[in-house]
PDB file of C-alpha atoms in Angstrom:
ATOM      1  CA  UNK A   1      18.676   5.200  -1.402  1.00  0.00           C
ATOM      2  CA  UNK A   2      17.486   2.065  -2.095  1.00  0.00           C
ATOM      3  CA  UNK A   3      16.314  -1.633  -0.545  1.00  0.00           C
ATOM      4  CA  UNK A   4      16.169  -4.939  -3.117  1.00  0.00           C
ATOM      5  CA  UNK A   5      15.529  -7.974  -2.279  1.00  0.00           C
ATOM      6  CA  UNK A   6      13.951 -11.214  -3.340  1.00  0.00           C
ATOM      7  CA  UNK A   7      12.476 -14.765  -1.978  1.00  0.00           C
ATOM      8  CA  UNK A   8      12.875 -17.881  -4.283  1.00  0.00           C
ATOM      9  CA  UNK A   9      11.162 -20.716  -2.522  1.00  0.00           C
ATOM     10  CA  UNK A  10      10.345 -18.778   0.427  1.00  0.00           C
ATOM     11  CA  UNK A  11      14.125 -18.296   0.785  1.00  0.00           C
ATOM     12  CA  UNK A  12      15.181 -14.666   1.456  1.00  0.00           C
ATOM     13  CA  UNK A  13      18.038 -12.923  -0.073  1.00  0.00           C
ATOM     14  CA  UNK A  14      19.274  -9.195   0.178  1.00  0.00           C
ATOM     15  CA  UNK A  15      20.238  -8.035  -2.986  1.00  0.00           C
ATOM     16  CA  UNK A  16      21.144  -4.483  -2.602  1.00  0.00           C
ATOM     17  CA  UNK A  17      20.947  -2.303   0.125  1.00  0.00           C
ATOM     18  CA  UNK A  18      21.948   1.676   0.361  1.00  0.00           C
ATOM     19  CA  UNK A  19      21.118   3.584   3.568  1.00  0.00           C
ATOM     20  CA  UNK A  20      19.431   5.495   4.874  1.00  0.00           C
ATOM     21  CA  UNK A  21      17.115   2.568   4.386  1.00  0.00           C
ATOM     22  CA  UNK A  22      17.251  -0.865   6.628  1.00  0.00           C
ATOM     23  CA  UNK A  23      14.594  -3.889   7.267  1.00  0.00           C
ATOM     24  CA  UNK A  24      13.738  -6.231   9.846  1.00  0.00           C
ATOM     25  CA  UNK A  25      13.498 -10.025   8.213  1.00  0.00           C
ATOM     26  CA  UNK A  26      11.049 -12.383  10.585  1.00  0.00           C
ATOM     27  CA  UNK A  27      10.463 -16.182   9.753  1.00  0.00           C
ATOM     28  CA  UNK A  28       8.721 -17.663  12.445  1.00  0.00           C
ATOM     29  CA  UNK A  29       6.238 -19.216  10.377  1.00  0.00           C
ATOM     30  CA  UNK A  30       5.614 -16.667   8.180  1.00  0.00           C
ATOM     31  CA  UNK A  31       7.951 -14.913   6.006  1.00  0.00           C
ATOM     32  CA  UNK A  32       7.731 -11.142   7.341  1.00  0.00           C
ATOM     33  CA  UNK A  33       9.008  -7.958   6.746  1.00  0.00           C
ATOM     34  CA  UNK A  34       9.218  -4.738   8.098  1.00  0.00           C
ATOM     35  CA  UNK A  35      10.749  -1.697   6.354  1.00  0.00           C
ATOM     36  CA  UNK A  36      12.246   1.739   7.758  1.00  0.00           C
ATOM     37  CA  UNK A  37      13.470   4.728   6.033  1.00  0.00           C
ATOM     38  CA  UNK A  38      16.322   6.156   8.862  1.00  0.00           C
ATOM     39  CA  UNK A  39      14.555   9.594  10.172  1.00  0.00           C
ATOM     40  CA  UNK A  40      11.297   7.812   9.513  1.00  0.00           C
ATOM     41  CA  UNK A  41      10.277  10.030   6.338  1.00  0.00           C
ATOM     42  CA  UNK A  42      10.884  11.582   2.863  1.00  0.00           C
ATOM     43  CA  UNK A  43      13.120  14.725   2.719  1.00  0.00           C
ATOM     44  CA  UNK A  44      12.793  17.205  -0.388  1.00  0.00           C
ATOM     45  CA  UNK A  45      15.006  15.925  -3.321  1.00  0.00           C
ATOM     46  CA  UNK A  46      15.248  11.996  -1.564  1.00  0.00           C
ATOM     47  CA  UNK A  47      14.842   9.280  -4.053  1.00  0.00           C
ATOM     48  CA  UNK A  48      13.289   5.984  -2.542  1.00  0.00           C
ATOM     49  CA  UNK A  49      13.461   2.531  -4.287  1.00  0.00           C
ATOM     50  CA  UNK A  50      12.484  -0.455  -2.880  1.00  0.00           C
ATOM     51  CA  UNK A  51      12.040  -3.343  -5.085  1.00  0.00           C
ATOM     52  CA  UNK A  52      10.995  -6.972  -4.350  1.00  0.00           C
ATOM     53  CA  UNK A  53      10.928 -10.187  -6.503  1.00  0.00           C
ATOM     54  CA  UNK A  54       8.614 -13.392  -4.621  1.00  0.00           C
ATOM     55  CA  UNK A  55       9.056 -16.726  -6.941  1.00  0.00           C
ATOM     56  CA  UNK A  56       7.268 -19.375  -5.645  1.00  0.00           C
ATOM     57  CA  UNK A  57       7.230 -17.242  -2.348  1.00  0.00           C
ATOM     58  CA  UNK A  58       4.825 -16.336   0.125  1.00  0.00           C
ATOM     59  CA  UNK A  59       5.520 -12.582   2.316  1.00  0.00           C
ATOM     60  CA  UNK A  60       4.204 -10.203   4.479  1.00  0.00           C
ATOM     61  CA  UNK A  61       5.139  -6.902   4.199  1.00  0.00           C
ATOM     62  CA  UNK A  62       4.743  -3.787   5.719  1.00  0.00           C
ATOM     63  CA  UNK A  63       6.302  -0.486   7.001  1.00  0.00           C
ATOM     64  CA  UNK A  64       7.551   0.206  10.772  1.00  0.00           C
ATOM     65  CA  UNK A  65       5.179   3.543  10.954  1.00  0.00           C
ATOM     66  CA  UNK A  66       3.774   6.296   8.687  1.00  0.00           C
ATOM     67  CA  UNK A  67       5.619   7.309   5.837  1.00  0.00           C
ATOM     68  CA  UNK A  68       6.369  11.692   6.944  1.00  0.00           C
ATOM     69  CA  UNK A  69       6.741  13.728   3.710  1.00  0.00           C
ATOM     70  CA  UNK A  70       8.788  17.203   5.112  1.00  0.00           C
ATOM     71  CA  UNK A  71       8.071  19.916   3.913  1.00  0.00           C
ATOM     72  CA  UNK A  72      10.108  22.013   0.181  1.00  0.00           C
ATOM     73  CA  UNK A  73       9.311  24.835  -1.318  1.00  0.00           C
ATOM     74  CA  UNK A  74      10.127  23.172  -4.753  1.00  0.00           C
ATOM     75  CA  UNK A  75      11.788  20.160  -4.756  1.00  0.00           C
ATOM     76  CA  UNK A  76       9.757  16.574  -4.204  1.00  0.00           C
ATOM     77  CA  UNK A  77      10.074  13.596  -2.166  1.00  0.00           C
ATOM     78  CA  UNK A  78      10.244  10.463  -4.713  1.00  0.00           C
ATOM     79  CA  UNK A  79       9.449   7.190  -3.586  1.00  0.00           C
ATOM     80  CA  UNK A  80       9.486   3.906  -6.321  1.00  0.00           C
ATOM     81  CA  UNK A  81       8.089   0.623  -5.511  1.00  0.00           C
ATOM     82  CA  UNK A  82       8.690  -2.520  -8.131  1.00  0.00           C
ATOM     83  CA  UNK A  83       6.878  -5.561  -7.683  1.00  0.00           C
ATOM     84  CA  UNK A  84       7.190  -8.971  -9.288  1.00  0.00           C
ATOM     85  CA  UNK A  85       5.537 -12.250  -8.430  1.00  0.00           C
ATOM     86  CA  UNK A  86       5.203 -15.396 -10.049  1.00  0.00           C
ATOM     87  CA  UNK A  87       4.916 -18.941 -10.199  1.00  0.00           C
ATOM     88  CA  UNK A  88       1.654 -19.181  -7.397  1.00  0.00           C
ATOM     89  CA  UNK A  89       3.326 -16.573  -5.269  1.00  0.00           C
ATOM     90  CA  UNK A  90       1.100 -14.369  -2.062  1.00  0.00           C
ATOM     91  CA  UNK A  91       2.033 -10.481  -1.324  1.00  0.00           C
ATOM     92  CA  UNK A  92       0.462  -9.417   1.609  1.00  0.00           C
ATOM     93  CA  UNK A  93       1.308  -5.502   1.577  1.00  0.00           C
ATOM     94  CA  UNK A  94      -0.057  -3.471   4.476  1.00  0.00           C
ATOM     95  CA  UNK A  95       1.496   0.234   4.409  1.00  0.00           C
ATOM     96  CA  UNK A  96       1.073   2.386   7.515  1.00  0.00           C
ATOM     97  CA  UNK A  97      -0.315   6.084   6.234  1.00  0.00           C
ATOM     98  CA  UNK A  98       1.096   8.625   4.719  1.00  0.00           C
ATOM     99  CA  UNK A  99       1.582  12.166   6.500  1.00  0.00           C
ATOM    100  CA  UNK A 100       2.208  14.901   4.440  1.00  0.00           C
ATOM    101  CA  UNK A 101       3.620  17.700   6.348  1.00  0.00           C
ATOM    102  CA  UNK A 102       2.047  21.604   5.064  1.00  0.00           C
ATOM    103  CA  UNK A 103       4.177  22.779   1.955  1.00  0.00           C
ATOM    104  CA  UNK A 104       5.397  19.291   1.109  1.00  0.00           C
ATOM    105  CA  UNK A 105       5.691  17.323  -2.397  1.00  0.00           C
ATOM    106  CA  UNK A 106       5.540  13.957  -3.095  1.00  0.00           C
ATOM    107  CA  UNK A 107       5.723  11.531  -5.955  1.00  0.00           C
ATOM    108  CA  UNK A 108       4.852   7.997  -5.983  1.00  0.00           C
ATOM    109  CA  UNK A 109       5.284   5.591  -8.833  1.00  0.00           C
ATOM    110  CA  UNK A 110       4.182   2.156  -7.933  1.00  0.00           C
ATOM    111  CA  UNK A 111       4.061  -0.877 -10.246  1.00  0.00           C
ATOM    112  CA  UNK A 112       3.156  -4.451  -9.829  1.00  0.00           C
ATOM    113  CA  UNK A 113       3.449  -7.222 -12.276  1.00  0.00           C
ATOM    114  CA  UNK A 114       1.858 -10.501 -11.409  1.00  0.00           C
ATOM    115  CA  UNK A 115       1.188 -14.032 -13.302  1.00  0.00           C
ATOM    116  CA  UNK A 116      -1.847 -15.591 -13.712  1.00  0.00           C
ATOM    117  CA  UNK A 117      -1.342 -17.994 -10.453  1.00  0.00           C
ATOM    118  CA  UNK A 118      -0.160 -15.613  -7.850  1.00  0.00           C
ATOM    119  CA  UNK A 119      -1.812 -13.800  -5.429  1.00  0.00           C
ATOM    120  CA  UNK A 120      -2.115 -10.353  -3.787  1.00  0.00           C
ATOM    121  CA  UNK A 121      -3.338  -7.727  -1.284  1.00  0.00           C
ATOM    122  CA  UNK A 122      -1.507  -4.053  -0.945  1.00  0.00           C
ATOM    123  CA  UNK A 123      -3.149  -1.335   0.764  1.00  0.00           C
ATOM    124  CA  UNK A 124      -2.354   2.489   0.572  1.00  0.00           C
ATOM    125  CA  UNK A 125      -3.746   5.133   3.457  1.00  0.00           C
ATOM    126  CA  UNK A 126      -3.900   8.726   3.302  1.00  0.00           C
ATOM    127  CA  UNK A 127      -4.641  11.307   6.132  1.00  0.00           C
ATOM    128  CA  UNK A 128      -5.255  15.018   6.286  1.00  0.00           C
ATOM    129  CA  UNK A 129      -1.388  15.465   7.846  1.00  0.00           C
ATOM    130  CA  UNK A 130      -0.342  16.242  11.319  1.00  0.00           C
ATOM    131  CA  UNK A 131      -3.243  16.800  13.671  1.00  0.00           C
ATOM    132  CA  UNK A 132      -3.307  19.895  13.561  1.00  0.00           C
ATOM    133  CA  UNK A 133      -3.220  20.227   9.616  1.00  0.00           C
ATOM    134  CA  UNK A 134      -5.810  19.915   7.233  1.00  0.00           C
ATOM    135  CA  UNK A 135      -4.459  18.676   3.766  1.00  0.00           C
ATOM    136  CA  UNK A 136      -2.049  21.779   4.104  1.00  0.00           C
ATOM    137  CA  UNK A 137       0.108  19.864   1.783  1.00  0.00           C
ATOM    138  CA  UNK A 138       1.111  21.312  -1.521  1.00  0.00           C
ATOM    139  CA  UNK A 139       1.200  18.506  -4.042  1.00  0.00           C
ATOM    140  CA  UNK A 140       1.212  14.770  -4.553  1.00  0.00           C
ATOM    141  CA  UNK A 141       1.716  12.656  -8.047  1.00  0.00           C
ATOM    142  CA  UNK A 142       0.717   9.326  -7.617  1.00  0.00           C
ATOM    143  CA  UNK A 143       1.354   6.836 -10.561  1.00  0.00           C
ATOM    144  CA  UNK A 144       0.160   3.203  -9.468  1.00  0.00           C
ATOM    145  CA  UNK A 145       0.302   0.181 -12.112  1.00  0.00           C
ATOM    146  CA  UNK A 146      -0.511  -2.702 -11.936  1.00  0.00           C
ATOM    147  CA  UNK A 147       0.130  -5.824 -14.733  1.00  0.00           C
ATOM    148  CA  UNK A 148      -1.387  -9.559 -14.684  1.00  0.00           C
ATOM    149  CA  UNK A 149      -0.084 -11.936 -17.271  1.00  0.00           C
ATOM    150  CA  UNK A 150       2.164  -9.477 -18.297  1.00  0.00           C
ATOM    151  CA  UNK A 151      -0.818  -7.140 -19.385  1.00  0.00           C
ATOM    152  CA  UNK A 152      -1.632  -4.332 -18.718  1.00  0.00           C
ATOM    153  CA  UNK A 153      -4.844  -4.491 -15.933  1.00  0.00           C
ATOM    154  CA  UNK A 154      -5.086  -1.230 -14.099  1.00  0.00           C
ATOM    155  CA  UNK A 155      -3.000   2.143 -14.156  1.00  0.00           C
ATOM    156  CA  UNK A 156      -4.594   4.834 -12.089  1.00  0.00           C
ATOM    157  CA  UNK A 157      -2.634   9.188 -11.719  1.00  0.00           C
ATOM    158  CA  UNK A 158      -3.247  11.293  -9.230  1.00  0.00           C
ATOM    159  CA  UNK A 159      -2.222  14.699  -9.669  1.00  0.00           C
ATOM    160  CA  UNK A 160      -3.681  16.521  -6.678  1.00  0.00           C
ATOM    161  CA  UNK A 161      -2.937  19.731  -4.881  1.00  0.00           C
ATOM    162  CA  UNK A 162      -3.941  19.866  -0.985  1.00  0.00           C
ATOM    163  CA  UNK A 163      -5.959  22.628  -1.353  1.00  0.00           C
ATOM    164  CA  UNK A 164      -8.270  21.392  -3.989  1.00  0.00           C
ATOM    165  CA  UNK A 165      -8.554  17.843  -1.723  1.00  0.00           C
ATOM    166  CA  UNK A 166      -9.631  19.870   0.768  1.00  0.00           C
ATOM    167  CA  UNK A 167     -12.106  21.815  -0.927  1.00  0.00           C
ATOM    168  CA  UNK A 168     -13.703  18.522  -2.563  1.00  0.00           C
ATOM    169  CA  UNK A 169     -14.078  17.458   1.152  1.00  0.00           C
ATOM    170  CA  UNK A 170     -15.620  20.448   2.301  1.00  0.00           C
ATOM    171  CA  UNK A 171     -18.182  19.972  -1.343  1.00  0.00           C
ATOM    172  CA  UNK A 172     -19.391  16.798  -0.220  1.00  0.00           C
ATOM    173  CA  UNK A 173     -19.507  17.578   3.519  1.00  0.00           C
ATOM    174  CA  UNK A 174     -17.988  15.146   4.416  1.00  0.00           C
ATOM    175  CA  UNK A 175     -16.534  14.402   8.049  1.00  0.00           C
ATOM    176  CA  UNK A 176     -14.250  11.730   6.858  1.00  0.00           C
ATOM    177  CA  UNK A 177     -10.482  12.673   5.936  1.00  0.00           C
ATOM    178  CA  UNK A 178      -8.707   9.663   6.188  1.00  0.00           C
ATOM    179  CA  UNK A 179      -8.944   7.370   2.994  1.00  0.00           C
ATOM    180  CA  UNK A 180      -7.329   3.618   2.466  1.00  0.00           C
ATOM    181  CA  UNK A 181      -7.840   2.001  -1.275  1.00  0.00           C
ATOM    182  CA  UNK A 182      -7.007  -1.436  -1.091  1.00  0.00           C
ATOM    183  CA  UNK A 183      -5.947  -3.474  -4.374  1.00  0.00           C
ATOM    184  CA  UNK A 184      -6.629  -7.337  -4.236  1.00  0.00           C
ATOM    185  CA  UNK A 185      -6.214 -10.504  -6.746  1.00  0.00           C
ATOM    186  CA  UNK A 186      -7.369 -13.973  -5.342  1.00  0.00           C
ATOM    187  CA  UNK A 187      -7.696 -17.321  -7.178  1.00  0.00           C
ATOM    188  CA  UNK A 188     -11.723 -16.423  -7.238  1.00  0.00           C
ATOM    189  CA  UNK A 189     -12.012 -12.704  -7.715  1.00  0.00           C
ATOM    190  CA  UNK A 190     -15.733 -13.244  -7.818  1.00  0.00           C
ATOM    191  CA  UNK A 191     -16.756 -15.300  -4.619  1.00  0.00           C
ATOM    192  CA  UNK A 192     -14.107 -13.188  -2.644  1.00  0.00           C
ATOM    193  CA  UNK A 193     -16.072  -9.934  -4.011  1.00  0.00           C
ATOM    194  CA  UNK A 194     -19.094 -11.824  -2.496  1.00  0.00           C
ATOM    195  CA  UNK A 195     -17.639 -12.053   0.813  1.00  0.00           C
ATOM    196  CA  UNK A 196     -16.369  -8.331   1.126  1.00  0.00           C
ATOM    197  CA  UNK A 197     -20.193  -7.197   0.147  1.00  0.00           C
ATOM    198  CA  UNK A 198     -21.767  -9.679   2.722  1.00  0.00           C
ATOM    199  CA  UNK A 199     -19.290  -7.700   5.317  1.00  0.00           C
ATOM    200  CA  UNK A 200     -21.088  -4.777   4.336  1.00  0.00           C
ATOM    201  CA  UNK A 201     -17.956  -3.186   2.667  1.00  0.00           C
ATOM    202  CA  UNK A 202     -19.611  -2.098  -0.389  1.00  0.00           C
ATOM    203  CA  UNK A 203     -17.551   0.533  -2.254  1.00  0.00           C
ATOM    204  CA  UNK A 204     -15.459  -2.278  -3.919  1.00  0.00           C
ATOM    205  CA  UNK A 205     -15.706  -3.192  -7.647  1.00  0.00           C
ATOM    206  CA  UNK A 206     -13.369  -5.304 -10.413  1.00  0.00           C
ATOM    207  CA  UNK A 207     -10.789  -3.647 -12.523  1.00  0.00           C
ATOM    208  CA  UNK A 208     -11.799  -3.958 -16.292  1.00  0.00           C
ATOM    209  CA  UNK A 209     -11.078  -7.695 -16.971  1.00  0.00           C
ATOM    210  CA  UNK A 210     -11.972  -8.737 -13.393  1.00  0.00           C
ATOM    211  CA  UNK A 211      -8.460  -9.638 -12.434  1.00  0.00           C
ATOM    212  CA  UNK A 212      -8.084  -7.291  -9.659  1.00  0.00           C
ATOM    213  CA  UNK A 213     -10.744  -6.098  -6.547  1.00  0.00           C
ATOM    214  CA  UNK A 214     -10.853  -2.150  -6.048  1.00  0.00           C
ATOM    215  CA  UNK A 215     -12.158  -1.149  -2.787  1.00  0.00           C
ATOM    216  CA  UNK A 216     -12.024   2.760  -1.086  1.00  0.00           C
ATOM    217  CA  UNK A 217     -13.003   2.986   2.522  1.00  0.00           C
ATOM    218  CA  UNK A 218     -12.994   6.099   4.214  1.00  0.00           C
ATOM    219  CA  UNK A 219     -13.204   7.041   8.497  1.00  0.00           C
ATOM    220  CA  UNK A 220     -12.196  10.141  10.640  1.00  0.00           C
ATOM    221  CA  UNK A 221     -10.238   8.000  12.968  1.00  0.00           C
ATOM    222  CA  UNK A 222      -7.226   6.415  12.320  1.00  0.00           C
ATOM    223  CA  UNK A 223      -7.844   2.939  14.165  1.00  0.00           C
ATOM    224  CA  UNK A 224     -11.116   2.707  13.065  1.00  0.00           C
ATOM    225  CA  UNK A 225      -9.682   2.769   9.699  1.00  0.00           C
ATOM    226  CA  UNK A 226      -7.427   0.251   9.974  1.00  0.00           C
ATOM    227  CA  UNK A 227      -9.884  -2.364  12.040  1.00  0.00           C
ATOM    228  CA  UNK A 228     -11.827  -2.005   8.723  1.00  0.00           C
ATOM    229  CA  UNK A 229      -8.676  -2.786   6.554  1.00  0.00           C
ATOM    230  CA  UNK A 230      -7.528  -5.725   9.047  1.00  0.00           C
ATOM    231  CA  UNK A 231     -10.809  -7.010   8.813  1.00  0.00           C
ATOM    232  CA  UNK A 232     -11.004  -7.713   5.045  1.00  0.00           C
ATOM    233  CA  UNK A 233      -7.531  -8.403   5.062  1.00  0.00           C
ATOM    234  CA  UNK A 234      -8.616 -11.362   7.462  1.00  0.00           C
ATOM    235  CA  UNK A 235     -10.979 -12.072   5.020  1.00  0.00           C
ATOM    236  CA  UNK A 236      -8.143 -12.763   2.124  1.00  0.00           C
ATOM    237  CA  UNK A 237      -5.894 -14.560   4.705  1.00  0.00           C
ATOM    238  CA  UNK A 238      -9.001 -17.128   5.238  1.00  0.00           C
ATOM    239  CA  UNK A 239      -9.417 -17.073   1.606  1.00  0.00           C
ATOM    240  CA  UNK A 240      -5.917 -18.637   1.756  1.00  0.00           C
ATOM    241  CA  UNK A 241      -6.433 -20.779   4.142  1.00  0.00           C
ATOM    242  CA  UNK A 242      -3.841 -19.015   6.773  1.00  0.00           C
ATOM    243  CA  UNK A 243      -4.170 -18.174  10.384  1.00  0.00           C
ATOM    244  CA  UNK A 244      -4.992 -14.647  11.436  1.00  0.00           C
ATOM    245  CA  UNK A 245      -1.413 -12.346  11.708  1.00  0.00           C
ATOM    246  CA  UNK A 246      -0.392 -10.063  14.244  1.00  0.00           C
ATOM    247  CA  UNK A 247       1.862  -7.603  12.837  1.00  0.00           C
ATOM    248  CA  UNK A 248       2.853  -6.637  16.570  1.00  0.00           C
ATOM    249  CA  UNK A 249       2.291  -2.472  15.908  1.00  0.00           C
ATOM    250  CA  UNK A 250       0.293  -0.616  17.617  1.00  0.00           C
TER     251      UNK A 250
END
């Protein structure tokens, strides 16, 4: 099951499409995207590719709702997302949470590879499951890379089992147990970081070489979670010199 497509001077073309999964294309005067996975979710033993190529492009991207991982008692939901940008391209990547359902398994292998002019902003949530679930989910392998200048800049694994996440939470007693990292790369790394800290968003740092901005934020509710995320993601749009979007979810 996979989605591929690319924009080449803000054109769009759909280069290979295999259901279950299906997109909505806007271009009113942005290029926008929307993408659903038919049953809205990740079975045991699905593979999920979606991969995306912006050349001289500029796009907005983001999912119709949370991502559901169902629950296996051995197999794993597999999701892969390939990313390539160049020549002074902008991603703008805002995913809706994931849900893992008790007893599910999920891997994620994520990679980006962007030149030295383009530009982008991809976000990543994770909650504690359904409501009435408390990271009752059995495991999830995240691999997420990510390459500037065809180099190497930031790989980060996650091998984590619910019930450890769980029991870290409890550790630090904490009340929080929803968590959004957000990965950014701007023309000036430096005097964007600036702005993000004098928005009192202070749990964001550079990658090794400065080439990308690492930020966690953390809530225990959902919207006021993502106000924080549209907020510095208004930031980057300014940064750009573009218009506040409505991504017309609730």
């Amino acid at each position: 099951m996979s989605i591929k497509f690319t924009f080449k001077d803000d054109k769009f073309s759909l280069d290979k499409l295999q259901l279950p999964s299906r997109h909505y294309h806007f271009n009113d005067n942005e290029n926008y995207i929307k993408l659903l996975n038919i049953g809205e979710g990740i079975f045991p033993k699905d593979k999920i590719r979606t991969s995306l190529s912006l050349d001289n492009s500029n796009l907005i991207l983001t999912t119709e709702s949370a991502t559901k991982i169902y629950p296996s008692k051995k197999e794993f939901g597999i999701q892969k997302i390939d990313i390539v940008l160049k020549n002074n391209s902008n991603l703008e990547f805002i995913n809706d949470e994931l849900i893992l359902y008790k007893e599910s398994r999920y891997i994620q292998f994520f990679n980006l590879k962007s030149d030295e002019n383009s530009t982008f902003f991809y976000t990543d949530i994770l909650s504690r499951g359904r409501s009435f679930e408390n990271f009752d989910f059995s495991n999830m392998l995240i691999k997420n890379s990510f390459y500037c200048e065809k180099s190497m800049e930031y790989m980060e694994k996650f091998d984590v089992k619910g019930v450890e996440l769980k029991d870290y939470i409890i550790r630090k007693s904490s009340n929080n147990f929803i968590f959004a990292k957000i990965y950014i790369k701007t023309k000036n790394n430096e005097e964007f970081l600036n702005k993000i800290y004098l928005e009192k968003f202070e749990s964001f740092t550079y990658t090794k070489n400065k080439k990308i901005i690492l930020g966690v934020i953390s809530s225990n509710n959902m919207f006021e979670l993502k106000n924080q995320i549209f907020k510095i993601w208004e930031l980057y749009r300014k940064e750009l010199n573009k218009n506040k979007f409505n991504l017309g979810k609730q």
